[in-house]
XYZ file of C-alpha atoms in Angstrom:
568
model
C 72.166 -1.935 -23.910
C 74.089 0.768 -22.364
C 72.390 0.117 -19.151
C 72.956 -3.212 -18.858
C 76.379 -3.759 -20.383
C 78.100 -0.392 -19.388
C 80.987 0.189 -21.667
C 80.892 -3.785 -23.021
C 78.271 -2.241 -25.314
C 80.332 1.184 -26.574
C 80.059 0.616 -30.719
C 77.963 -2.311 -30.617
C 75.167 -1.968 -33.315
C 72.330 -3.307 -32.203
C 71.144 -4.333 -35.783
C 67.251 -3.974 -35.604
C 66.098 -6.096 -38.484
C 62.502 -7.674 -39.788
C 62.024 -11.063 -38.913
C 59.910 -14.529 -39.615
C 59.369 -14.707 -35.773
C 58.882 -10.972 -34.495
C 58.164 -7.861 -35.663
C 61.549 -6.881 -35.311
C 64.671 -8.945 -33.934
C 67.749 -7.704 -32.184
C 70.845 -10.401 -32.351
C 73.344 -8.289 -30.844
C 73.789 -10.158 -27.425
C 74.872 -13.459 -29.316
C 78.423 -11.739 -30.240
C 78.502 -9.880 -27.058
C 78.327 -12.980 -25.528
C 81.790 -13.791 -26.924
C 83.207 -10.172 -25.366
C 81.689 -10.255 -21.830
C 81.993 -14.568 -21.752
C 78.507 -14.748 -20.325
C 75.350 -17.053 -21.650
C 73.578 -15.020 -24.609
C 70.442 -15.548 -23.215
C 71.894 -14.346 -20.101
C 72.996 -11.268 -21.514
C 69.765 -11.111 -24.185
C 67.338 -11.129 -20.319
C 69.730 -8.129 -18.938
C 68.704 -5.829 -22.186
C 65.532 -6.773 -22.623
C 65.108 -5.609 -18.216
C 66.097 -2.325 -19.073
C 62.998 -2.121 -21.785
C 60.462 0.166 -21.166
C 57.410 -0.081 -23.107
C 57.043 3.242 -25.217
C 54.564 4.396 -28.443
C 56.539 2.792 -30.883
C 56.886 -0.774 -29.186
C 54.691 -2.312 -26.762
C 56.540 -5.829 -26.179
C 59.965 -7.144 -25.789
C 60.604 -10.861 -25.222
C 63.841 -12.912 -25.371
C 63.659 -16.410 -27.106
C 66.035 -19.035 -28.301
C 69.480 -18.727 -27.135
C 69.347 -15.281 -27.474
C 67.436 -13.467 -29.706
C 65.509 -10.219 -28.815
C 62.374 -10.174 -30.271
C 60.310 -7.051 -30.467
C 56.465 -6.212 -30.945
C 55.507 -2.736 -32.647
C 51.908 -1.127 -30.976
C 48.976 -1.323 -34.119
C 48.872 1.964 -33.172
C 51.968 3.453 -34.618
C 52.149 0.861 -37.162
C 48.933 1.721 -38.345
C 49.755 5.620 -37.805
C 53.033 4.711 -39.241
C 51.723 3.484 -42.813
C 48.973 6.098 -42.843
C 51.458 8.503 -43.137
C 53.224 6.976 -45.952
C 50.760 4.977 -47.229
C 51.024 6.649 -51.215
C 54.535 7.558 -51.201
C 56.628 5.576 -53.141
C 58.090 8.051 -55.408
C 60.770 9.350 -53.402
C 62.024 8.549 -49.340
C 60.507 9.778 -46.279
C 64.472 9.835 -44.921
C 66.556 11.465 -47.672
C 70.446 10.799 -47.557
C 72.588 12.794 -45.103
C 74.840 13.389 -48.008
C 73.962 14.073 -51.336
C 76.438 12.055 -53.232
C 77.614 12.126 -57.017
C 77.768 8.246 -58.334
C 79.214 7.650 -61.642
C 78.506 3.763 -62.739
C 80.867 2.440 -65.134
C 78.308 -0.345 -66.981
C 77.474 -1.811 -70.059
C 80.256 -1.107 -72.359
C 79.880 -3.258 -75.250
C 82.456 -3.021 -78.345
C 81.686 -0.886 -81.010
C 80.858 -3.142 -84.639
C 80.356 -5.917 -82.855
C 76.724 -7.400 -81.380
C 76.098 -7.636 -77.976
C 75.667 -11.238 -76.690
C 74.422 -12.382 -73.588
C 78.057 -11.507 -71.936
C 76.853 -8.084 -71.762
C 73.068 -8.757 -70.305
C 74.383 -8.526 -66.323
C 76.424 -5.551 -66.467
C 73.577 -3.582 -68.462
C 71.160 -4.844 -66.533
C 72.460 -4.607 -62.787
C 74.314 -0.955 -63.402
C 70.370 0.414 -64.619
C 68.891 -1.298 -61.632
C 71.747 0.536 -59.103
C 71.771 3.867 -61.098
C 67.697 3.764 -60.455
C 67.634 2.599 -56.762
C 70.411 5.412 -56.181
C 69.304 7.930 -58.079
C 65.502 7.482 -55.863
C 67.458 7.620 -52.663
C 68.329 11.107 -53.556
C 71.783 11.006 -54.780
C 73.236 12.543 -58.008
C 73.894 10.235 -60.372
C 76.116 9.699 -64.248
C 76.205 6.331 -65.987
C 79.651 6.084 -68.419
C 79.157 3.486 -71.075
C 82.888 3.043 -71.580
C 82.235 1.463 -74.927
C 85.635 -0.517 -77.410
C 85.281 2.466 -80.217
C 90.162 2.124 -80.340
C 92.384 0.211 -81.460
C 93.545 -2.105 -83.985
C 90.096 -3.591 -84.810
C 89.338 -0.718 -86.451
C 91.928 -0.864 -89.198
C 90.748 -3.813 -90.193
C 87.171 -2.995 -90.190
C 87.524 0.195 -92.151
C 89.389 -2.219 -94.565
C 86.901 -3.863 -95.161
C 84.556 -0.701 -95.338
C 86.426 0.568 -98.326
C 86.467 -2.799 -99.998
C 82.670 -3.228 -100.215
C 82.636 0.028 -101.895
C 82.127 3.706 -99.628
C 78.634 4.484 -101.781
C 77.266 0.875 -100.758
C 79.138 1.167 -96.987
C 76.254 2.482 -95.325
C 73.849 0.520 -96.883
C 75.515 -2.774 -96.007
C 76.501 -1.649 -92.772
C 72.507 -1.349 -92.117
C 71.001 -4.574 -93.853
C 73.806 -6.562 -92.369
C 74.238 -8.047 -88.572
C 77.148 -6.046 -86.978
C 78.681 -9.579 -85.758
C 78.248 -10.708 -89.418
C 80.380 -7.705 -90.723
C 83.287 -8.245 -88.172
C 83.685 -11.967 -88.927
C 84.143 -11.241 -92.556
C 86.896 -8.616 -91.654
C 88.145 -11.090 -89.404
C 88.694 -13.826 -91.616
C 89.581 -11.447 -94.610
C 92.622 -9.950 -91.736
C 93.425 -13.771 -90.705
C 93.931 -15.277 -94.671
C 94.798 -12.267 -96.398
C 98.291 -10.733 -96.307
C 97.827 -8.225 -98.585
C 94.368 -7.029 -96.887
C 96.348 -7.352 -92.950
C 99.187 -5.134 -94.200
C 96.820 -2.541 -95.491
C 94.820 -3.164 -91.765
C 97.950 -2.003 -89.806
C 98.543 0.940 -92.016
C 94.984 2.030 -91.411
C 95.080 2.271 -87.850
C 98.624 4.277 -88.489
C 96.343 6.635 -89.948
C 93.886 6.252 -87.587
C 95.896 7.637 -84.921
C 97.888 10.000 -86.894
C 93.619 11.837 -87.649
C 93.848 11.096 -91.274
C 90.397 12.659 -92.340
C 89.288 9.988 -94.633
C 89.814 6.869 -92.606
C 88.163 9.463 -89.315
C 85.000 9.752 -91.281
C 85.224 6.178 -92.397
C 85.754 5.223 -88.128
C 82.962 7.750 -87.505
C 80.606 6.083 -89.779
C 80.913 2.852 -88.006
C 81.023 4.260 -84.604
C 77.129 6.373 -85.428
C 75.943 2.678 -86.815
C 77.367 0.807 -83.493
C 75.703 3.427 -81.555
C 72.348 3.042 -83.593
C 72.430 -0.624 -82.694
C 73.018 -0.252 -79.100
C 70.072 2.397 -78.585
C 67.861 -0.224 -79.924
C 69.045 -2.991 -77.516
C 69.125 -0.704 -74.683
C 65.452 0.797 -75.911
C 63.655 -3.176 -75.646
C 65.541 -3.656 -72.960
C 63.942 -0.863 -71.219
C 66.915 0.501 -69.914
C 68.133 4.192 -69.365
C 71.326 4.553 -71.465
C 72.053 7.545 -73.787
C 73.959 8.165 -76.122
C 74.990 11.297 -74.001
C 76.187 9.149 -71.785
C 78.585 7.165 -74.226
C 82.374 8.161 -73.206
C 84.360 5.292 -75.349
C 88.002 5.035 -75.039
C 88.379 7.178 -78.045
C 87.466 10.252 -75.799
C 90.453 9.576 -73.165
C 92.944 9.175 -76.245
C 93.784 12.767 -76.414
C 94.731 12.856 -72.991
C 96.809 9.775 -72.964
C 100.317 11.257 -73.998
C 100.292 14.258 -71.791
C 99.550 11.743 -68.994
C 102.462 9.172 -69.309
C 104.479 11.970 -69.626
C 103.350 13.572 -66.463
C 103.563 9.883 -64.559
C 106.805 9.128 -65.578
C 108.002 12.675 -64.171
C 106.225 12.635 -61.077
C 108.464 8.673 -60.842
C 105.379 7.187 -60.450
C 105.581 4.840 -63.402
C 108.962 3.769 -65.259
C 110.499 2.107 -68.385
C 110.531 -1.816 -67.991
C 111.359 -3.646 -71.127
C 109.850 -0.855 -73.544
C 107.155 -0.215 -71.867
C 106.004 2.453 -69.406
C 104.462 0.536 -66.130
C 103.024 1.468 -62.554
C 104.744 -0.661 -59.901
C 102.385 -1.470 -56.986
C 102.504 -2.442 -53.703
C 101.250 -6.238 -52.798
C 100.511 -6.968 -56.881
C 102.884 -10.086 -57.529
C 102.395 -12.203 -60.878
C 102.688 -16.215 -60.752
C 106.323 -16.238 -61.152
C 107.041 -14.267 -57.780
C 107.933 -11.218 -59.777
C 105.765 -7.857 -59.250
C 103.122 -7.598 -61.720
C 103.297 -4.361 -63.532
C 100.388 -2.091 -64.977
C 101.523 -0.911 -68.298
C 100.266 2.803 -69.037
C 101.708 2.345 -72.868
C 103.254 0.076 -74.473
C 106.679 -0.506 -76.110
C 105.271 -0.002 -79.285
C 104.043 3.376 -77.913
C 100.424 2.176 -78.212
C 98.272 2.469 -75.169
C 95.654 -0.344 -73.434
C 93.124 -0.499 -71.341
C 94.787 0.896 -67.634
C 95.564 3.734 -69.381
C 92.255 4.570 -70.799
C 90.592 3.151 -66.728
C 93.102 5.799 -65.581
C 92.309 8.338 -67.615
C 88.573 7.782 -66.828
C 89.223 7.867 -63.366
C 90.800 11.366 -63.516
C 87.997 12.832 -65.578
C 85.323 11.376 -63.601
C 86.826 12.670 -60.243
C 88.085 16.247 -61.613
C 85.626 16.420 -64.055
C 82.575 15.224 -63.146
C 83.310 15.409 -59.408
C 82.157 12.205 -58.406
C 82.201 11.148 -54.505
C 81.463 7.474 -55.555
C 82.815 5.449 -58.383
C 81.056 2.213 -59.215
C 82.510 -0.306 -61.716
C 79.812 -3.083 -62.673
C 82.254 -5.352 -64.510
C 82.764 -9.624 -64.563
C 84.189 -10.906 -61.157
C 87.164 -11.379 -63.462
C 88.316 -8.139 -63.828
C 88.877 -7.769 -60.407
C 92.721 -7.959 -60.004
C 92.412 -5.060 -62.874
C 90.568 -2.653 -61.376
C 91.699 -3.304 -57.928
C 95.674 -2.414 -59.707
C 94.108 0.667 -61.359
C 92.221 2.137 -58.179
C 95.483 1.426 -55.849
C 97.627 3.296 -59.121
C 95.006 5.938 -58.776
C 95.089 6.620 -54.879
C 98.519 6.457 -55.414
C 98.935 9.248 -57.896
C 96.687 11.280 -56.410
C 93.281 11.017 -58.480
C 91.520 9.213 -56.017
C 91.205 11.298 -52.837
C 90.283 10.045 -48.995
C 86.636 10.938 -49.643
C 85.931 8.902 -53.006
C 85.183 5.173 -53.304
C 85.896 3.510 -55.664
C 84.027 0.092 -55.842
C 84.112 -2.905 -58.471
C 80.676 -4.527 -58.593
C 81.085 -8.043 -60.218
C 78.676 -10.728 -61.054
C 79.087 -13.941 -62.188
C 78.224 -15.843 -65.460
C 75.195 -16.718 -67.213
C 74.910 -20.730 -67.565
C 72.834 -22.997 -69.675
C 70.559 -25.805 -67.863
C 73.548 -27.725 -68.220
C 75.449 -25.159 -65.586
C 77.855 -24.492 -69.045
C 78.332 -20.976 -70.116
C 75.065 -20.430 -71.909
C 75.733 -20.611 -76.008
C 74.511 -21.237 -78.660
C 73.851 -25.205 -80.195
C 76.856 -24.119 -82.653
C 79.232 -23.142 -79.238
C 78.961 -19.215 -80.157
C 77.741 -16.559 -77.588
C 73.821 -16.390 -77.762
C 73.132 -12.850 -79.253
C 71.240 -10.675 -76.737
C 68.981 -9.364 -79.680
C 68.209 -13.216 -80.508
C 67.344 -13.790 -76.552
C 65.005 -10.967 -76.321
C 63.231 -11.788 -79.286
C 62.697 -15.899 -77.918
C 61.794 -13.998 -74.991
C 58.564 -11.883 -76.216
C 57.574 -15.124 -78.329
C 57.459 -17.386 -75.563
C 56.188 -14.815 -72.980
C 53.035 -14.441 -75.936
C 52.654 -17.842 -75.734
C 52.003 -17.926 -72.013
C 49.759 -14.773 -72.180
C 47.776 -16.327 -74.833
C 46.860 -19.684 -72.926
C 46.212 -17.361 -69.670
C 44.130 -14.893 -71.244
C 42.933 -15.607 -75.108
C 40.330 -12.560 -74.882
C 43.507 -10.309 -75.416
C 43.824 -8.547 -78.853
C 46.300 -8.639 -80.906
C 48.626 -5.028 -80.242
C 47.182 -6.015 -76.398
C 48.727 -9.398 -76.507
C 51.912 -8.050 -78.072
C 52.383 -5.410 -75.555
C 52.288 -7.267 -72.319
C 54.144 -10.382 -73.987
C 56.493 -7.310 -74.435
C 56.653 -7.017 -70.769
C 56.158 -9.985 -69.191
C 59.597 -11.517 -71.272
C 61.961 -8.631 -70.937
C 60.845 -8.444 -67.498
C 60.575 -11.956 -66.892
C 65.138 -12.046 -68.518
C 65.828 -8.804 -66.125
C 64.214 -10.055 -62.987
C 66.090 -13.526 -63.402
C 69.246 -11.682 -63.059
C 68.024 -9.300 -60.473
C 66.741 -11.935 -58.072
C 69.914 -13.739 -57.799
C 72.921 -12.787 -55.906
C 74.791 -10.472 -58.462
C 78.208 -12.866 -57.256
C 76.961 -16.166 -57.890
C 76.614 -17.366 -61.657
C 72.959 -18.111 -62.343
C 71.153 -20.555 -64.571
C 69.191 -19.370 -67.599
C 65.711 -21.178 -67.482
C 63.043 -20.260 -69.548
C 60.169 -22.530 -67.885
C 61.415 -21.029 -64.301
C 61.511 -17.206 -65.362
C 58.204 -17.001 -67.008
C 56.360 -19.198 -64.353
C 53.651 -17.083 -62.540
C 54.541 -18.923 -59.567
C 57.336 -18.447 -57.102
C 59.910 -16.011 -57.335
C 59.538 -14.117 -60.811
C 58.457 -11.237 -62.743
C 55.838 -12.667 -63.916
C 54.345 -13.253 -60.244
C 54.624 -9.738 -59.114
C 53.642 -8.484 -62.230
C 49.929 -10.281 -62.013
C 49.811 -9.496 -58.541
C 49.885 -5.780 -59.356
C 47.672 -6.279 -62.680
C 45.293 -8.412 -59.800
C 45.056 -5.339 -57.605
C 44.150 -3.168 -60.322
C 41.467 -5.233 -61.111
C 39.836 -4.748 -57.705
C 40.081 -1.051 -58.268
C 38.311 -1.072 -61.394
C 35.501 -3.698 -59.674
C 35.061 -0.625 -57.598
C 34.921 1.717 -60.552
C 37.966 3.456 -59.226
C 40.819 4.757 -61.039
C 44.240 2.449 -60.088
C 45.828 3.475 -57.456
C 48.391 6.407 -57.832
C 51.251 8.025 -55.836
C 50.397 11.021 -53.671
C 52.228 12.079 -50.360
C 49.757 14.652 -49.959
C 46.604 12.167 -50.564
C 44.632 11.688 -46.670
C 43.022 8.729 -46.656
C 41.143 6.734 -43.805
C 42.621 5.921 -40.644
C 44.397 2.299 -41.608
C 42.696 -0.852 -38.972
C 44.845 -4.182 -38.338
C 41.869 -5.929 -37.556
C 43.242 -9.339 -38.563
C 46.567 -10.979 -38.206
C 47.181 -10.887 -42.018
C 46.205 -6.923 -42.452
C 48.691 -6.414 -39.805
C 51.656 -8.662 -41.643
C 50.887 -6.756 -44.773
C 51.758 -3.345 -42.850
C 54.507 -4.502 -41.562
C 55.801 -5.352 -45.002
C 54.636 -1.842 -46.638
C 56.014 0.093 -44.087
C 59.474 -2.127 -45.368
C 59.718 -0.778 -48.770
C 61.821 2.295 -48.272
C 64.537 0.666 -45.923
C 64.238 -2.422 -48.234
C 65.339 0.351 -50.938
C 67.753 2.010 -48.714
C 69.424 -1.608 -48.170
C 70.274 -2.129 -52.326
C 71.974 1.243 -52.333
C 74.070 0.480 -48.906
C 74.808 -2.884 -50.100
C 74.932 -2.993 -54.475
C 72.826 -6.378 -54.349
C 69.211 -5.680 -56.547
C 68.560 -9.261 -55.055
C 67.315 -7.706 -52.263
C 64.839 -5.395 -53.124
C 63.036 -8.320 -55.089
C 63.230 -10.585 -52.107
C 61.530 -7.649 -50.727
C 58.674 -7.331 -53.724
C 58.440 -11.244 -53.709
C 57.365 -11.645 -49.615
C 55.229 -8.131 -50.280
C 53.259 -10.284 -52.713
C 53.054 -13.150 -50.937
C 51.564 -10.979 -47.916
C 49.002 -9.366 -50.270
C 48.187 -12.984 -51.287
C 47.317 -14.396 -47.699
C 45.508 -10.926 -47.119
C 43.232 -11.449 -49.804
C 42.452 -14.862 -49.119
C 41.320 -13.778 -45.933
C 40.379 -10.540 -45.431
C 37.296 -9.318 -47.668
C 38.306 -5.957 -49.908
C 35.187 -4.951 -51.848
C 32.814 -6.619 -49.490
C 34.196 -5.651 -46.276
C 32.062 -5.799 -43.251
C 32.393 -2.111 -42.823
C 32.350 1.316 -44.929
C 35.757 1.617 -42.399
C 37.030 -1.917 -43.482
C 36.488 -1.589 -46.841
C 38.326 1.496 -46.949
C 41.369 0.448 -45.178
C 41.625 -2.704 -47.130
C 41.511 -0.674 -50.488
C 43.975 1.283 -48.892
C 46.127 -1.522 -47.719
C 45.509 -2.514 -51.731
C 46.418 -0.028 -53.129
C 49.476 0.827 -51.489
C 50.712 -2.714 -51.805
C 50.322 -1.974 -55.508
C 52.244 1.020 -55.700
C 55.253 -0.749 -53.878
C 54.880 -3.719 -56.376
C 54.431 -1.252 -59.114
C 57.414 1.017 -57.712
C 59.920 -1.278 -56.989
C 59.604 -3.417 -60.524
C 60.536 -0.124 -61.666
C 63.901 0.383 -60.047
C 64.549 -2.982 -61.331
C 63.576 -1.740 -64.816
C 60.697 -3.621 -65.298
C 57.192 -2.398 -66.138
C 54.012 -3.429 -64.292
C 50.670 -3.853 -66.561
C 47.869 -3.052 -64.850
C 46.270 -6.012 -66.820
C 47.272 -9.461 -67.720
């Protein structure tokens, strides 16, 4: 490019990427077309003159109105995936920078059950903290769970009412959603009961020990409950790695005191506020983030600030990532620029809010319940494994019972994360059971039995399934047919496919990625004889070409958080 545009091509990136048409497609010259006012094909023919054929790339053609299309040699590509045939446990190219990622996700409310609000955000932050942790970088999830606040005197309330001999007890045989609507409607009827409420969280605050142990006995049942979602859910969350907002109250006074001296925040009306540059509310006026407020209480910016500080002093994060509802986007985007502006947030971290959209019934509604409440997330993950054990019974009745139960087990949670996953984390999705636990098109379910397929050729050979192994040599790969040679393209794929999620934040595309792998392996298959190859040399290569098309399948489910059976 630098030939044949001179300085007209200075920063230009010339954005090699796979395509439908070529190995590999350049589309650069259609916006330097713009710059230089010339034809894009024109400019597309002056590149592609300067090309000269090399080891990695044998052709270079221009077609359409501009697009440069390039040919890799078998050769390398065949060289190429040798070399990295059985590594899929960690990249050939590790990060230039190590970095330290902290992912804000999950955060449910502590004594209450989590519904189906909290599926994305639990969901997509395990997916990102997997993909990034791979890549090579450090990372720390925060569960930044509700465990403050004036909930809680009403809750305890109610503890002490049932009786504190029969509060555990109750506390277990009883739904947590269940509990908190009775102290709800107990707080919302009851005078006498809402008095004693607010008095409780006086003490609350003030570390009475009583109502602390009575708050800390909820808090270890809440976190009981979560473990168990999080453990069917398959999903990485400790309770190590719970940081509620009762952790950042200690800090909180020292903090306003310390903002308001520094002038960076200020009385208004009571309250103590960050004024921000470029923040205006509907009625013109600037819209103020209150660090406490005029009843000296504090909310949720100061507890996000608070975070912020610890996770940056603390934990020395380089990268902050908030995977939160696309509606709390004017909130974090205030807290970040009060953040910078204070000083917490230095030139080299980013903060970044990751939102998502809802979860909508077939009739594109926020998905509830027949009786208009949230769907419980416990309640969807049971329907889940009873419908996926419906499927895997009609596909394969041979299956025993605890081997039935155990890939049902799979194939539904998988079938509920890879929904998610597969969409674009931005745009609301529709919750479809028929759709998500089809083993056709897009699903889990489809790239699940394509790995449990593969396996089954390795046993037909009485080999063991296939297994990662950087250090494994295997037979020199052949691309003897069209379709062998698509299916190395796509393998050699994975890593920058990987590489892509942690650049961009969007799972989506690693499972485009694992859907057009399997559809690859499919057409390869169909046509190109595995066990009874023509050739010893064949039928090597193609078990090869099997079994590392396995090991991406089985690899990449994974940093979705799904598990691969090896039968179905």
């Amino acid at each position: 490019m630098a030939r044949a545009l001179g300085s007209a091509a200075n920063g230009v990136d010339p954005a090699v990427r796979r395509s439908d048409r070529a190995d590999y497609q350049i589309n650069a010259a259609l916006g330097l077309a713009k710059v230089l006012r010339r034809p894009p094909r024109e400019v597309a023919e002056s590149i592609a003159a300067q090309f000269e054929p090399d080891e990695i790339c044998e052709r270079i053609e221009v077609s359409g109105p501009g697009f440069i299309n390039l040919t890799v040699r078998d050769e390398y590509l065949a060289q190429l995936l040798s070399a990295e045939l059985l590594r899929v446990e960690a990249p050939m190219v590790a990060p230039s920078h190590q970095e330290t990622v902290v992912i804000d996700y999950s955060a449910p409310n502590l004594s209450k059950e989590m519904h189906v609000g909290h599926l994305r955000s639990t969901i997509l932050g395990d997916a990102l903290a997997r993909v990034l942790s791979w890549q090579g970088h450090r990372v720390i999830a925060q569960n930044h769970i509700g465990d403050w606040g004036t909930p809680f005197g009403m809750l305890i309330e109610h503890l002490i009412d049932l009786g504190e001999q029969a509060a555990a007890q109750e506390l277990s045989l009883r739904e947590l959603g269940q509990f908190y609507q009775q102290a709800r409607v107990k707080f919302d009827s009851e005078p006498t009961f809402s008095e004693r409420s607010r008095q409780r969280v006086v003490l609350l605050q003030n570390g009475d020990p009583k109502t602390t142990e009575l708050w800390q006995l909820l808090v270890e049942k809440s976190k009981a409950y979560f473990s168990e979602i999080y453990r069917r859910l398959g999903v990485r969350l400790e309770e190590a790695d719970i940081r509620g907002e009762s952790f950042y109250i200690p800090m909180l006074p020292a903090m306003a005191a310390d903002l308001e001296a520094q002038g960076v925040a200020r009385i208004d009306a009571g309250a103590l506020c960050i004024f921000l540059e470029g923040f205006i509310g509907r009625d013109g006026e600037p819209l103020p983030l209150m660090v406490r407020k005029k009843d000296g209480g504090f909310g949720y910016a100061a507890t996000d600030l608070a975070a912020i500080r610890y996770r940056t002093e603390v934990l020395r994060a380089d990268r902050l990532l908030y995977v939160m509802g696309a509606t709390q986007q004017q909130h974090l985007s205030m807290v970040f620029a009060a953040a910078r502006k204070i000083g917490w947030l230095g030139e080299s971290v980013r903060a970044e809010h990751v939102p998502f959209g809802s979860v909508l019934g077939l009739d594109k509604k926020m998905l509830k319940t027949r009786s208009g409440e949230s769907v419980k997330l416990i309640d969807l993950l049971d329907e889940a494994e009873e419908r996926a054990e419906r499927v895997v019974t009609q596909k394969n009745p041979n299956l025993d019972g605890e081997g039935r139960a155990r890939i049902a087990r799979l194939v539904g949670i998988g079938a509920v994360k890879y929904a998610d996953l597969s969409s674009d984390r931005i745009k609301d999705y529709v919750f479809d059971w028929d759709r998500m636990l089809a083993l056709e098109g897009n699903t889990s379910p489809y790239l699940q039995y394509a790995h449990a397929r593969i396996c089954s050729i390795f046993r037909k050979a009485n080999l063991d399934p296939p297994k990662s192994d950087p250090d494994d040599t295997r037979a020199p790969v052949l691309l003897s047919k069209p379709e062998e040679r698509a299916l190395a393209l796509e393998l050699v794929s994975f890593e920058p496919a990987v590489r892509l999620v942690c650049e961009s934040l969007q799972p989506h595309r690693l499972a485009g990625y694992l859907y057009t792998l399997a559809g690859r392996f499919s057409a390869f298959y169909e046509t190109c004889a595995v066990l009874k190859a023509e050739t010893e040399e064949l039928y090597r290569s193609r078990l090869a070409l099997s079994g590392a098309t396995a090991l991406r399948l089985r690899k990449g489910l994974e940093l979705l958080g799904i598990q691969a059976p090896e039968r179905m």
